[in-house]
Coordinates of N, CA and C and ligand atoms in Angstrom, one line a residue:
X341 N -0.6 -10.5 -20.9 CA 0.7 -10.9 -20.4 C 0.5 -11.9 -19.2
X342 N 1.4 -12.9 -19.3 CA 1.3 -13.9 -18.2 C 1.9 -13.4 -16.9
X343 N 1.6 -14.0 -15.8 CA 2.2 -13.6 -14.5 C 3.6 -14.0 -14.5
X344 N 4.5 -13.1 -14.3 CA 6.0 -13.3 -14.4 C 6.4 -13.9 -13.0
X345 N 7.2 -15.0 -13.1 CA 7.8 -15.5 -11.9 C 9.3 -15.1 -11.9
X346 N 9.7 -14.7 -10.7 CA 11.1 -14.1 -10.6 C 12.0 -15.2 -10.1
X347 N 13.3 -15.1 -10.6 CA 14.3 -16.0 -10.1 C 14.8 -15.5 -8.7
X348 N 15.5 -16.4 -8.0 CA 16.0 -16.0 -6.7 C 16.9 -14.7 -6.8
X349 N 17.6 -14.6 -7.9 CA 18.5 -13.4 -8.1 C 17.6 -12.2 -8.3
X350 N 16.5 -12.3 -9.0 CA 15.6 -11.1 -9.2 C 15.0 -10.8 -7.9
X351 N 14.6 -11.8 -7.1 CA 14.0 -11.5 -5.8 C 14.9 -10.8 -4.9
X352 N 16.2 -11.1 -5.0 CA 17.2 -10.5 -4.2 C 17.3 -9.0 -4.6
X353 N 17.2 -8.7 -5.9 CA 17.2 -7.3 -6.4 C 16.0 -6.6 -5.8
X354 N 14.9 -7.2 -5.8 CA 13.7 -6.6 -5.3 C 13.7 -6.3 -3.8
X355 N 14.5 -7.2 -3.1 CA 14.7 -7.0 -1.7 C 15.5 -5.7 -1.5
X356 N 16.4 -5.4 -2.4 CA 17.2 -4.2 -2.2 C 16.3 -3.0 -2.4
X357 N 15.4 -3.0 -3.5 CA 14.5 -1.9 -3.7 C 13.6 -1.8 -2.4
X358 N 13.1 -3.0 -2.0 CA 12.2 -3.0 -0.8 C 12.8 -2.4 0.4
X359 N 14.1 -2.7 0.6 CA 14.8 -2.1 1.8 C 14.8 -0.6 1.7
X360 N 15.0 -0.1 0.5 CA 15.0 1.4 0.3 C 13.6 2.0 0.6
X361 N 12.6 1.3 0.1 CA 11.2 1.8 0.3 C 11.0 1.9 1.9
X362 N 11.4 0.8 2.5 CA 11.2 0.7 4.0 C 11.9 1.9 4.7
X363 N 13.2 2.2 4.3 CA 13.9 3.3 4.9 C 13.2 4.6 4.6
X364 N 12.7 4.8 3.4 CA 12.0 6.0 3.1 C 10.8 6.2 4.0
X365 N 10.0 5.1 4.1 CA 8.8 5.2 4.8 C 9.1 5.4 6.3
X366 N 10.1 4.7 6.8 CA 10.5 4.9 8.3 C 10.9 6.3 8.6
X367 N 11.7 6.9 7.7 CA 12.1 8.3 7.9 C 10.9 9.3 7.8
X368 N 10.0 9.0 6.9 CA 8.9 9.9 6.7 C 7.9 9.8 7.8
X369 N 7.6 8.5 8.2 CA 6.7 8.3 9.4 C 7.2 9.0 10.6
X370 N 8.5 8.9 10.8 CA 9.1 9.5 12.0 C 8.9 11.0 12.1
X371 N 8.7 11.6 10.9 CA 8.5 13.1 10.9 C 7.0 13.5 11.1
X372 N 6.1 12.5 11.1 CA 4.7 12.8 11.2 C 4.3 13.4 12.5
X373 N 3.8 14.6 12.6 CA 3.3 15.2 13.8 C 2.4 16.3 13.5
X374 N 1.6 16.8 14.5 CA 0.8 17.9 14.2 C 1.6 19.1 13.7
X375 N 1.1 19.8 12.7 CA 1.8 21.0 12.2 C 2.6 20.8 10.9
X376 N 2.9 19.5 10.6 CA 3.7 19.2 9.4 C 2.8 19.0 8.3
X377 N 3.2 19.4 7.1 CA 2.4 19.3 5.9 C 2.7 18.0 5.1
X378 N 1.8 17.6 4.3 CA 2.1 16.4 3.5 C 3.2 16.7 2.5
X379 N 3.4 18.0 2.1 CA 4.5 18.3 1.2 C 5.8 18.2 1.9
X380 N 5.8 18.5 3.2 CA 7.1 18.3 4.0 C 7.5 16.8 4.0
X381 N 6.5 16.0 4.1 CA 6.8 14.5 4.0 C 7.3 14.1 2.6
X382 N 6.7 14.7 1.6 CA 7.2 14.5 0.2 C 8.6 14.9 0.1
X383 N 8.9 16.1 0.6 CA 10.3 16.6 0.4 C 11.3 15.7 1.1
X384 N 10.9 15.2 2.3 CA 11.8 14.3 3.0 C 12.0 13.0 2.2
X385 N 11.0 12.5 1.6 CA 11.0 11.3 0.8 C 11.9 11.5 -0.4
X386 N 11.7 12.6 -1.1 CA 12.6 12.9 -2.2 C 14.0 12.8 -1.9
X387 N 14.4 13.5 -0.8 CA 15.8 13.5 -0.3 C 16.3 12.1 0.0
X388 N 15.5 11.4 0.7 CA 15.9 10.0 1.2 C 16.1 9.1 0.0
X389 N 15.2 9.1 -1.0 CA 15.3 8.2 -2.1 C 16.6 8.5 -2.9
X390 N 16.9 9.8 -3.0 CA 18.1 10.3 -3.7 C 19.3 9.8 -3.0
X391 N 19.3 10.0 -1.6 CA 20.4 9.6 -0.8 C 20.7 8.1 -0.9
X392 N 19.7 7.3 -1.1 CA 19.8 5.9 -1.1 C 20.1 5.4 -2.5
X393 N 20.1 6.3 -3.5 CA 20.5 5.9 -4.8 C 19.4 5.3 -5.7
X394 N 18.2 5.4 -5.3 CA 17.1 4.8 -6.1 C 16.4 5.9 -6.9
X395 N 15.4 5.5 -7.7 CA 14.5 6.4 -8.4 C 13.1 6.2 -7.9
X396 N 12.3 7.3 -7.8 CA 10.9 7.1 -7.4 C 10.1 6.4 -8.5
X397 N 9.2 5.6 -8.0 CA 8.4 4.8 -9.0 C 7.1 5.5 -9.4
X398 N 6.6 6.4 -8.5 CA 5.2 7.0 -8.8 C 5.3 8.3 -9.6
X399 N 6.4 9.1 -9.4 CA 6.5 10.4 -10.0 C 6.5 10.2 -11.6
X400 N 5.6 10.7 -12.3 CA 5.6 10.6 -13.7 C 4.8 9.4 -14.2
X401 N 4.4 8.5 -13.3 CA 3.6 7.3 -13.7 C 2.2 7.8 -14.0
X402 N 1.8 7.8 -15.3 CA 0.5 8.4 -15.7 C 0.5 9.9 -15.3
X403 N 1.6 10.5 -15.3 CA 1.7 12.0 -14.9 C 1.4 12.2 -13.4
X404 N 1.5 11.2 -12.6 CA 1.4 11.5 -11.1 C 2.5 12.4 -10.7
X405 N 2.2 13.5 -9.9 CA 3.2 14.5 -9.7 C 4.3 14.3 -8.6
X406 N 4.1 13.3 -7.8 CA 5.0 13.2 -6.6 C 5.6 11.8 -6.4
X407 N 6.5 11.7 -5.4 CA 7.1 10.4 -5.1 C 6.3 9.7 -4.0
X408 N 5.5 10.4 -3.3 CA 4.6 9.7 -2.3 C 3.1 9.9 -2.7
X409 N 2.3 9.0 -2.1 CA 0.9 9.3 -2.0 C 0.7 9.5 -0.5
X410 N 0.0 10.6 -0.1 CA -0.3 10.9 1.3 C -1.8 11.1 1.4
X411 N -2.5 10.1 2.0 CA -3.9 10.1 2.0 C -4.4 10.3 3.4
X412 N -5.1 11.4 3.7 CA -5.5 11.8 5.0 C -6.9 11.5 5.3
X413 N -7.2 10.8 6.4 CA -8.6 10.6 7.0 C -9.5 9.9 6.0
X414 N -10.4 10.6 5.4 CA -11.4 9.8 4.5 C -10.8 9.7 3.1
X415 N -9.6 10.1 2.8 CA -8.9 9.8 1.6 C -8.4 8.4 1.7
X416 N -8.6 7.6 0.7 CA -8.3 6.2 0.7 C -6.9 5.9 0.2
X417 N -6.7 6.3 -1.1 CA -5.4 6.2 -1.7 C -5.2 7.4 -2.7
X418 N -3.9 7.6 -3.1 CA -3.5 8.5 -4.1 C -3.8 10.0 -3.7
X419 N -3.7 10.3 -2.4 CA -3.7 11.7 -2.0 C -2.4 12.3 -2.4
X420 N -2.5 13.5 -3.0 CA -1.3 14.2 -3.5 C -0.8 15.2 -2.5
X421 N 0.5 15.0 -2.2 CA 1.1 15.9 -1.2 C 0.9 17.4 -1.5
X422 N 0.7 18.2 -0.5 CA 0.4 19.6 -0.6 C 0.9 20.4 0.6
X423 N 1.5 21.5 0.3 CA 1.9 22.4 1.5 C 0.7 22.9 2.2
X424 N -0.4 22.9 1.6 CA -1.7 23.4 2.3 C -2.3 22.3 3.2
X425 N -1.9 21.1 3.0 CA -2.5 20.0 3.8 C -1.6 19.8 5.0
X426 N -2.0 20.6 6.1 CA -1.2 20.5 7.3 C -1.9 19.5 8.3
X427 N -1.1 18.5 8.7 CA -1.7 17.5 9.6 C -2.0 18.0 11.0
X428 N -3.0 17.5 11.5 CA -3.4 17.9 12.9 C -3.7 16.7 13.8
X429 N -3.6 17.0 15.1 CA -4.0 16.0 16.1 C -5.3 15.2 15.7
X430 N -5.2 13.9 15.8 CA -6.5 13.1 15.5 C -6.6 12.7 14.0
X431 N -5.8 13.3 13.1 CA -5.8 12.8 11.8 C -5.1 11.4 11.7
X432 N -5.4 10.7 10.6 CA -4.5 9.6 10.2 C -4.0 9.9 8.8
X433 N -2.8 9.4 8.5 CA -2.3 9.6 7.2 C -1.7 8.3 6.6
X434 N -2.1 7.9 5.5 CA -1.5 6.8 4.7 C -0.3 7.4 3.9
X435 N 0.8 6.8 4.1 CA 2.0 7.2 3.3 C 2.4 6.0 2.4
X436 N 2.4 6.2 1.1 CA 2.6 5.1 0.1 C 3.8 5.5 -0.7
X437 N 4.8 4.6 -0.8 CA 6.0 4.9 -1.6 C 6.4 3.7 -2.5
X438 N 6.9 4.0 -3.7 CA 7.5 3.0 -4.5 C 8.8 3.5 -5.0
X439 N 9.7 2.6 -5.2 CA 11.0 3.0 -5.9 C 11.4 1.9 -6.9
X440 N 12.3 2.3 -7.7 CA 12.9 1.4 -8.7 C 14.4 1.5 -8.5
X441 N 15.1 0.3 -8.4 CA 16.6 0.3 -8.3 C 17.0 -0.9 -9.2
X442 N 17.9 -0.5 -10.1 CA 18.5 -1.6 -11.0 C 17.4 -2.3 -11.8
X443 N 16.3 -1.6 -12.1 CA 15.3 -2.1 -12.9 C 14.2 -2.9 -12.2
X444 N 14.3 -3.0 -10.9 CA 13.3 -3.7 -10.1 C 12.6 -2.8 -9.1
X445 N 11.3 -3.0 -9.0 CA 10.4 -2.1 -8.2 C 10.1 -2.7 -6.9
X446 N 9.7 -1.8 -5.9 CA 9.1 -2.2 -4.7 C 8.1 -1.2 -4.3
X447 N 7.1 -1.5 -3.5 CA 6.0 -0.7 -3.2 C 5.4 -1.0 -1.9
X448 N 5.3 0.0 -1.0 CA 4.8 -0.3 0.4 C 4.1 0.9 0.9
X449 N 3.1 0.7 1.8 CA 2.4 1.8 2.4 C 2.1 1.5 3.9
X450 N 1.9 2.5 4.6 CA 1.6 2.4 6.1 C 0.6 3.5 6.4
X451 N -0.3 3.3 7.3 CA -1.1 4.4 7.8 C -0.8 4.6 9.3
X452 N -0.6 5.9 9.7 CA -0.2 6.2 11.0 C -1.1 7.3 11.6
X453 N -1.2 7.3 12.9 CA -1.9 8.5 13.5 C -1.1 9.7 13.6
X454 N -1.7 10.8 13.7 CA -1.0 12.1 13.9 C -1.2 12.5 15.3
X455 N -0.2 12.6 16.1 CA -0.3 12.9 17.5 C -0.7 11.7 18.3
X456 N -1.1 11.9 19.6 CA -1.3 10.8 20.5 C -2.7 10.5 21.0
X457 N -3.6 11.3 20.4 CA -5.0 11.1 20.9 C -5.9 10.5 19.8
X458 N -5.7 9.2 19.7 CA -6.4 8.5 18.6 C -7.8 7.9 19.2
X459 N -8.8 8.2 18.5 CA -10.1 7.6 18.9 C -10.1 6.1 18.9
X460 N -10.7 5.4 19.8 CA -10.6 3.9 19.9 C -11.0 3.3 18.5
X461 N -12.1 3.9 17.9 CA -12.5 3.2 16.7 C -11.5 3.3 15.6
X462 N -10.8 4.4 15.6 CA -9.7 4.6 14.5 C -8.5 3.8 14.8
X463 N -8.2 3.6 16.1 CA -7.1 2.7 16.5 C -7.5 1.3 16.0
X464 N -8.7 0.9 16.2 CA -9.2 -0.4 15.8 C -9.1 -0.5 14.2
X465 N -9.4 0.6 13.5 CA -9.3 0.5 12.1 C -7.9 0.3 11.6
X466 N -6.9 0.9 12.3 CA -5.5 0.7 11.9 C -5.1 -0.7 12.3
X467 N -5.5 -1.2 13.5 CA -5.1 -2.5 13.9 C -5.7 -3.6 13.0
X468 N -6.9 -3.4 12.6 CA -7.6 -4.5 11.8 C -7.0 -4.5 10.4
X469 N -6.7 -3.3 9.8 CA -6.2 -3.2 8.5 C -4.8 -3.8 8.4
X470 N -3.9 -3.5 9.5 CA -2.6 -4.0 9.5 C -2.6 -5.5 9.7
X471 N -3.5 -6.0 10.6 CA -3.6 -7.4 10.8 C -4.1 -8.2 9.6
X472 N -5.0 -7.5 8.8 CA -5.6 -8.2 7.6 C -4.4 -8.4 6.6
X473 N -3.5 -7.4 6.5 CA -2.4 -7.5 5.6 C -1.4 -8.6 6.1
X474 N -1.2 -8.7 7.4 CA -0.3 -9.7 7.9 C -0.9 -11.1 7.6
X475 N -2.2 -11.3 7.8 CA -2.8 -12.6 7.5 C -2.8 -12.9 6.0
X476 N -3.0 -11.9 5.2 CA -3.0 -12.1 3.7 C -1.6 -12.5 3.3
X477 N -0.6 -11.9 3.9 CA 0.8 -12.3 3.6 C 1.0 -13.7 3.9
X478 N 0.5 -14.2 5.0 CA 0.7 -15.6 5.4 C -0.1 -16.5 4.4
X479 N -1.1 -16.0 3.7 CA -1.8 -16.8 2.7 C -1.1 -16.9 1.4
X480 N -0.1 -16.1 1.2 CA 0.6 -16.0 -0.1 C 1.6 -17.1 -0.2
X481 N 1.1 -18.3 -0.4 CA 2.0 -19.5 -0.5 C 1.9 -20.2 -1.8
X482 N 2.9 -20.9 -2.2 CA 2.8 -21.8 -3.4 C 1.6 -22.7 -3.3
X483 N 0.8 -22.7 -4.3 CA -0.4 -23.6 -4.3 C -1.7 -22.9 -3.8
X484 N -1.6 -21.8 -3.1 CA -2.7 -21.0 -2.8 C -3.2 -20.2 -4.0
X485 N -4.3 -19.5 -3.9 CA -4.7 -18.7 -5.0 C -4.9 -17.2 -4.6
X486 N -5.0 -16.4 -5.6 CA -5.2 -15.0 -5.4 C -6.5 -14.8 -4.6
X487 N -7.5 -15.6 -4.9 CA -8.7 -15.6 -4.1 C -8.6 -15.9 -2.6
X488 N -7.6 -16.8 -2.3 CA -7.3 -17.0 -0.9 C -6.8 -15.8 -0.2
X489 N -6.0 -15.0 -0.9 CA -5.4 -13.8 -0.3 C -6.5 -12.8 -0.1
X490 N -7.3 -12.6 -1.1 CA -8.4 -11.6 -0.9 C -9.4 -12.0 0.1
X491 N -9.8 -13.3 0.1 CA -10.8 -13.7 1.1 C -10.2 -13.5 2.5
X492 N -8.9 -13.7 2.7 CA -8.3 -13.6 4.0 C -8.5 -12.1 4.5
X493 N -8.3 -11.2 3.7 CA -8.4 -9.8 4.0 C -9.9 -9.5 4.3
X494 N -10.8 -9.9 3.4 CA -12.2 -9.6 3.5 C -12.8 -10.2 4.8
X495 N -12.5 -11.4 5.1 CA -13.1 -12.0 6.3 C -12.7 -11.3 7.6
X496 N -11.4 -10.9 7.7 CA -10.9 -10.2 8.9 C -11.6 -8.9 9.0
X497 N -11.7 -8.2 7.9 CA -12.2 -6.8 7.9 C -13.7 -6.8 8.2
X498 N -14.4 -7.7 7.5 CA -15.9 -7.7 7.7 C -16.3 -8.2 9.1
X499 N -15.5 -9.2 9.6 CA -15.8 -9.7 11.0 C -15.7 -8.6 12.0
X500 N -14.9 -7.5 11.7 CA -14.7 -6.4 12.6 C -15.6 -5.2 12.3
X501 N -16.6 -5.4 11.3 CA -17.6 -4.4 11.1 C -17.1 -3.3 10.1
X502 N -16.0 -3.4 9.5 CA -15.5 -2.5 8.5 C -15.7 -3.0 7.1
X503 N -15.4 -2.2 6.1 CA -15.6 -2.6 4.7 C -14.4 -2.5 3.9
X504 N -14.3 -3.3 2.9 CA -13.2 -3.4 1.9 C -13.5 -2.7 0.6
X505 N -12.6 -1.8 0.2 CA -12.7 -1.1 -1.0 C -12.6 -2.0 -2.2
X506 N -13.4 -1.9 -3.2 CA -13.4 -2.8 -4.4 C -12.7 -2.2 -5.6
X507 N -12.8 -0.8 -5.7 CA -12.3 -0.2 -7.0 C -10.8 -0.2 -7.1
X508 N -10.1 -0.4 -6.0 CA -8.6 -0.4 -6.1 C -8.1 -1.7 -5.5
X509 N -7.1 -2.2 -6.1 CA -6.6 -3.6 -5.8 C -5.1 -3.6 -5.7
X510 N -4.6 -4.6 -5.1 CA -3.1 -4.9 -5.2 C -2.8 -5.5 -6.5
X511 N -1.5 -5.8 -6.7 CA -1.0 -6.1 -8.0 C 0.3 -6.9 -8.0
X512 N 0.6 -7.6 -9.1 CA 2.0 -8.1 -9.2 C 2.9 -7.0 -9.3
X513 N 4.2 -7.2 -9.0 CA 5.2 -6.2 -9.1 C 6.6 -6.8 -9.5
X514 N 7.4 -6.1 -10.2 CA 8.7 -6.7 -10.6 C 9.5 -5.7 -11.4
X515 N 9.6 -5.9 -12.8 CA 10.3 -5.0 -13.6 C 9.3 -3.8 -14.0
X516 N 8.1 -3.9 -13.6 CA 7.2 -2.8 -13.7 C 6.5 -2.6 -12.3
X517 N 5.9 -1.4 -12.1 CA 5.3 -1.1 -10.8 C 4.0 -2.0 -10.7
X518 N 3.3 -2.1 -11.8 CA 2.0 -2.9 -11.8 C 2.1 -4.0 -12.8
X519 N 2.1 -5.2 -12.4 CA 2.1 -6.4 -13.2 C 0.9 -7.2 -12.9
X520 N 0.6 -8.2 -13.7 CA -0.4 -9.1 -13.4 C 0.1 -10.0 -12.2
X521 N -0.7 -10.5 -11.4 CA -2.2 -10.4 -11.5 C -2.7 -9.3 -10.7
X522 N -4.0 -8.9 -10.9 CA -4.6 -8.0 -9.9 C -4.8 -8.8 -8.6
X523 N -4.7 -8.1 -7.5 CA -4.9 -8.8 -6.2 C -5.9 -8.1 -5.3
X524 N -7.2 -8.4 -5.6 CA -8.3 -7.8 -4.8 C -8.2 -8.1 -3.3
X525 N -8.8 -7.2 -2.5 CA -8.9 -7.4 -1.1 C -10.2 -8.1 -0.7
X526 N -10.7 -8.8 -1.6 CA -12.0 -9.6 -1.4 C -11.9 -10.8 -2.4
X527 N -12.8 -11.7 -2.2 CA -12.8 -12.9 -3.1 C -13.1 -14.1 -2.4
X528 N -13.0 -15.2 -3.2 CA -13.4 -16.5 -2.7 C -12.2 -17.5 -2.7
X529 N -12.1 -18.2 -1.6 CA -11.0 -19.2 -1.5 C -11.0 -20.1 -2.6
X530 N -9.9 -20.5 -3.2 CA -9.8 -21.4 -4.2 C -9.9 -20.8 -5.6
X531 N -10.4 -19.6 -5.7 CA -10.6 -18.9 -7.0 C -9.4 -18.1 -7.3
X532 N -9.4 -17.7 -8.6 CA -8.3 -16.8 -9.1 C -7.0 -17.6 -9.4
X533 N -6.1 -16.9 -10.0 CA -4.8 -17.5 -10.4 C -4.1 -18.2 -9.2
X534 N -3.5 -19.3 -9.5 CA -2.8 -20.1 -8.5 C -1.4 -19.5 -8.3
X535 N -1.0 -19.4 -7.1 CA 0.3 -18.8 -6.8 C 1.4 -19.8 -7.0
X536 N 2.5 -19.4 -7.7 CA 3.6 -20.2 -8.0 C 4.9 -19.6 -7.5
X537 N 5.9 -20.5 -7.4 CA 7.2 -20.0 -6.8 C 7.7 -18.8 -7.7
X538 N 8.1 -17.8 -7.0 CA 8.7 -16.6 -7.7 C 7.8 -15.5 -8.0
X539 N 6.5 -15.7 -7.8 CA 5.6 -14.6 -8.0 C 5.8 -13.6 -6.9
X540 N 5.7 -12.3 -7.3 CA 5.8 -11.2 -6.3 C 4.5 -10.4 -6.3
X541 N 3.9 -10.2 -5.2 CA 2.6 -9.5 -5.1 C 2.7 -8.3 -4.2
X542 N 2.2 -7.2 -4.6 CA 2.0 -6.0 -3.7 C 0.6 -6.2 -3.2
X543 N 0.5 -6.6 -1.9 CA -0.8 -6.8 -1.3 C -1.1 -5.5 -0.5
X544 N -2.3 -4.9 -0.7 CA -2.6 -3.6 -0.1 C -4.0 -3.4 0.3
X545 N -4.4 -4.0 1.4 CA -5.8 -3.7 1.9 C -6.1 -2.2 2.1
X546 N -7.3 -1.8 1.6 CA -7.8 -0.5 1.8 C -9.1 -0.7 2.5
X547 N -9.3 -0.2 3.7 CA -10.4 -0.5 4.6 C -11.1 0.7 5.1
X548 N -12.4 0.8 4.9 CA -13.2 1.9 5.4 C -13.9 1.6 6.7
X549 N -14.0 2.6 7.5 CA -14.8 2.4 8.8 C -16.3 2.2 8.4
X550 N -16.8 2.9 7.4 CA -18.2 2.9 7.0 C -18.4 2.1 5.7
X551 N -19.1 2.7 4.8 CA -19.4 2.0 3.6 C -18.2 1.9 2.6
X552 N -18.3 0.9 1.7 CA -17.1 0.7 0.8 C -17.0 1.6 -0.4
X553 N -18.1 2.4 -0.7 CA -18.1 3.1 -1.9 C -17.1 4.2 -1.9
X554 N -16.5 4.5 -3.1 CA -15.4 5.5 -3.3 C -15.8 6.5 -4.4
X555 N -15.2 7.6 -4.3 CA -15.3 8.6 -5.5 C -14.0 9.2 -5.6
X556 N -13.7 9.8 -6.8 CA -12.5 10.5 -7.1 C -12.7 12.0 -6.8
X557 N -11.7 12.7 -6.3 CA -11.7 14.1 -6.2 C -11.5 14.8 -7.5
X558 N -11.7 16.1 -7.6 CA -11.5 16.8 -8.9 C -10.1 16.7 -9.5
X559 N -9.1 16.4 -8.6 CA -7.8 16.2 -9.1 C -7.6 14.9 -9.9
X560 N -8.6 14.1 -10.0 CA -8.7 12.9 -10.8 C -7.8 11.8 -10.3
X561 N -7.1 12.0 -9.2 CA -6.3 11.0 -8.6 C -6.8 10.4 -7.2
X562 N -7.2 11.4 -6.3 CA -7.4 11.0 -5.0 C -8.8 10.3 -4.8
X563 N -8.7 9.1 -4.3 CA -10.0 8.4 -4.0 C -10.4 8.6 -2.5
X564 N -11.6 8.9 -2.3 CA -12.1 9.2 -1.0 C -13.4 8.3 -0.7
X565 N -13.7 8.2 0.5 CA -14.9 7.4 0.9 C -16.1 8.3 0.6
X566 N -17.2 7.7 0.0 CA -18.4 8.5 -0.3 C -19.0 9.0 0.9
X567 N -19.0 8.1 2.0 CA -19.7 8.5 3.2 C -18.9 9.4 4.2
X568 N -17.6 9.7 3.8 CA -16.8 10.5 4.6 C -16.1 9.8 5.7
X569 N -16.3 8.5 5.9 CA -15.7 7.8 7.0 C -14.2 7.6 6.7
X570 N -13.4 7.4 7.8 CA -12.0 7.3 7.7 C -11.6 6.0 7.0
X571 N -10.5 6.0 6.4 CA -10.0 4.8 5.6 C -8.5 4.6 5.9
X572 N -8.1 3.3 6.0 CA -6.7 3.0 6.2 C -6.2 2.1 5.1
X573 N -4.9 2.1 4.9 CA -4.2 1.4 3.8 C -2.8 1.0 4.3
X574 N -2.6 -0.3 4.2 CA -1.2 -0.9 4.4 C -0.8 -1.7 3.2
X575 N 0.4 -1.7 2.9 CA 0.9 -2.5 1.7 C 2.3 -3.0 1.9
X576 N 2.5 -4.2 1.5 CA 3.9 -4.8 1.4 C 4.0 -5.5 0.0
X577 N 5.3 -5.5 -0.5 CA 5.6 -6.3 -1.6 C 6.1 -7.6 -1.1
X578 N 5.5 -8.7 -1.6 CA 5.7 -10.1 -1.0 C 6.1 -11.1 -2.0
X579 N 7.2 -11.8 -1.8 CA 7.6 -12.9 -2.7 C 7.0 -14.2 -2.3
X580 N 6.5 -15.0 -3.2 CA 6.1 -16.3 -2.9 C 7.3 -17.3 -3.2
X581 N 7.8 -17.9 -2.1 CA 9.0 -18.7 -2.3 C 8.8 -20.1 -1.6
X582 N 9.7 -21.0 -1.9 CA 9.7 -22.3 -1.4 C 9.7 -22.3 0.2
X583 N 10.3 -21.2 0.7 CA 10.3 -21.1 2.2 C 9.1 -20.3 2.7
X584 N 8.1 -20.1 1.9 CA 6.9 -19.4 2.3 C 7.0 -17.9 1.9
X585 N 6.0 -17.1 2.3 CA 6.0 -15.7 1.9 C 7.2 -15.0 2.5
X586 N 7.8 -14.1 1.6 CA 9.0 -13.3 2.1 C 8.6 -11.8 1.8
X587 N 8.5 -11.0 2.9 CA 8.2 -9.6 2.8 C 9.4 -8.9 2.3
X588 N 9.4 -8.3 1.1 CA 10.6 -7.6 0.6 C 10.7 -6.2 1.1
X589 N 9.6 -5.7 1.6 CA 9.6 -4.3 2.1 C 9.6 -4.2 3.6
X590 N 10.1 -5.3 4.2 CA 10.1 -5.3 5.7 C 11.3 -4.5 6.2
Ligands
LIG1123 N1 0.8 1.9 -4.2 C1 -0.1 2.5 -5.2 C2 -0.4 1.6 -6.3 O1 0.1 0.5 -6.4 C3 0.5 3.8 -5.6 C4 0.4 4.1 -7.1 S1 0.5 5.8 -7.2 C5 0.9 6.1 -8.8 O2 -1.3 1.8 -7.1 F1 1.0 7.3 -9.0 F2 2.0 5.6 -9.1 F3 -0.1 5.6 -9.6
LIG1124 CO1 0.7 -0.8 -4.9

């Protein structure tokens, strides 16, 4: 399948989905504190998505069981909410949410600390990962390439001594959660598909404090760092427009 370019009307629909994802994430993040479980966050998100009139994008996708992915500490992505996973001071949790409204998807993630006593190295991990996403968004312009986006993330991350995950990548998004192209968080400037007006990309750096290698837990979903180091994940759905990149999940 070719990379689908969206009309301004379609992008407007995706902005509505994106706004809902943002509201769900904001409500969920506001509830993060020591003692709350990742299933509590899931239940909040379920209620919020329903209240806002959207449908969850993840639940049932390849039989994924929940509306959120909640990935704690050395979990990189696709952590499955659980009443047994009670967050504690010093943890970090990535909350990833997608919804579909009127046939159009949006997808976003954020990683936040639990409590107020964050180790400086972990604060740096969150800052570097968030900033690498902001820079990658700025690289998502007509005439740039997917390689420019990936290189932007990789350069920022590696300059700060962290590593970029290879096995999971960002993606096009639109009338499906995952569309072409794949959007790696590494690459070479000038390489890869050229970005054109109307493309929408879910850009999602996954960054490890230590080594980049990943493995899957026995649940066959959750990716963790092999070396046990902490990992952060931020994601926005971004439209490539004549006016530059537009973050639909802002
Ligand atoms: N943001 C993630 C992604 O784009 C979440 C997918 S979870 C799944 O891959 F269950 F839907 F696969
Ligand atoms: Co995604």
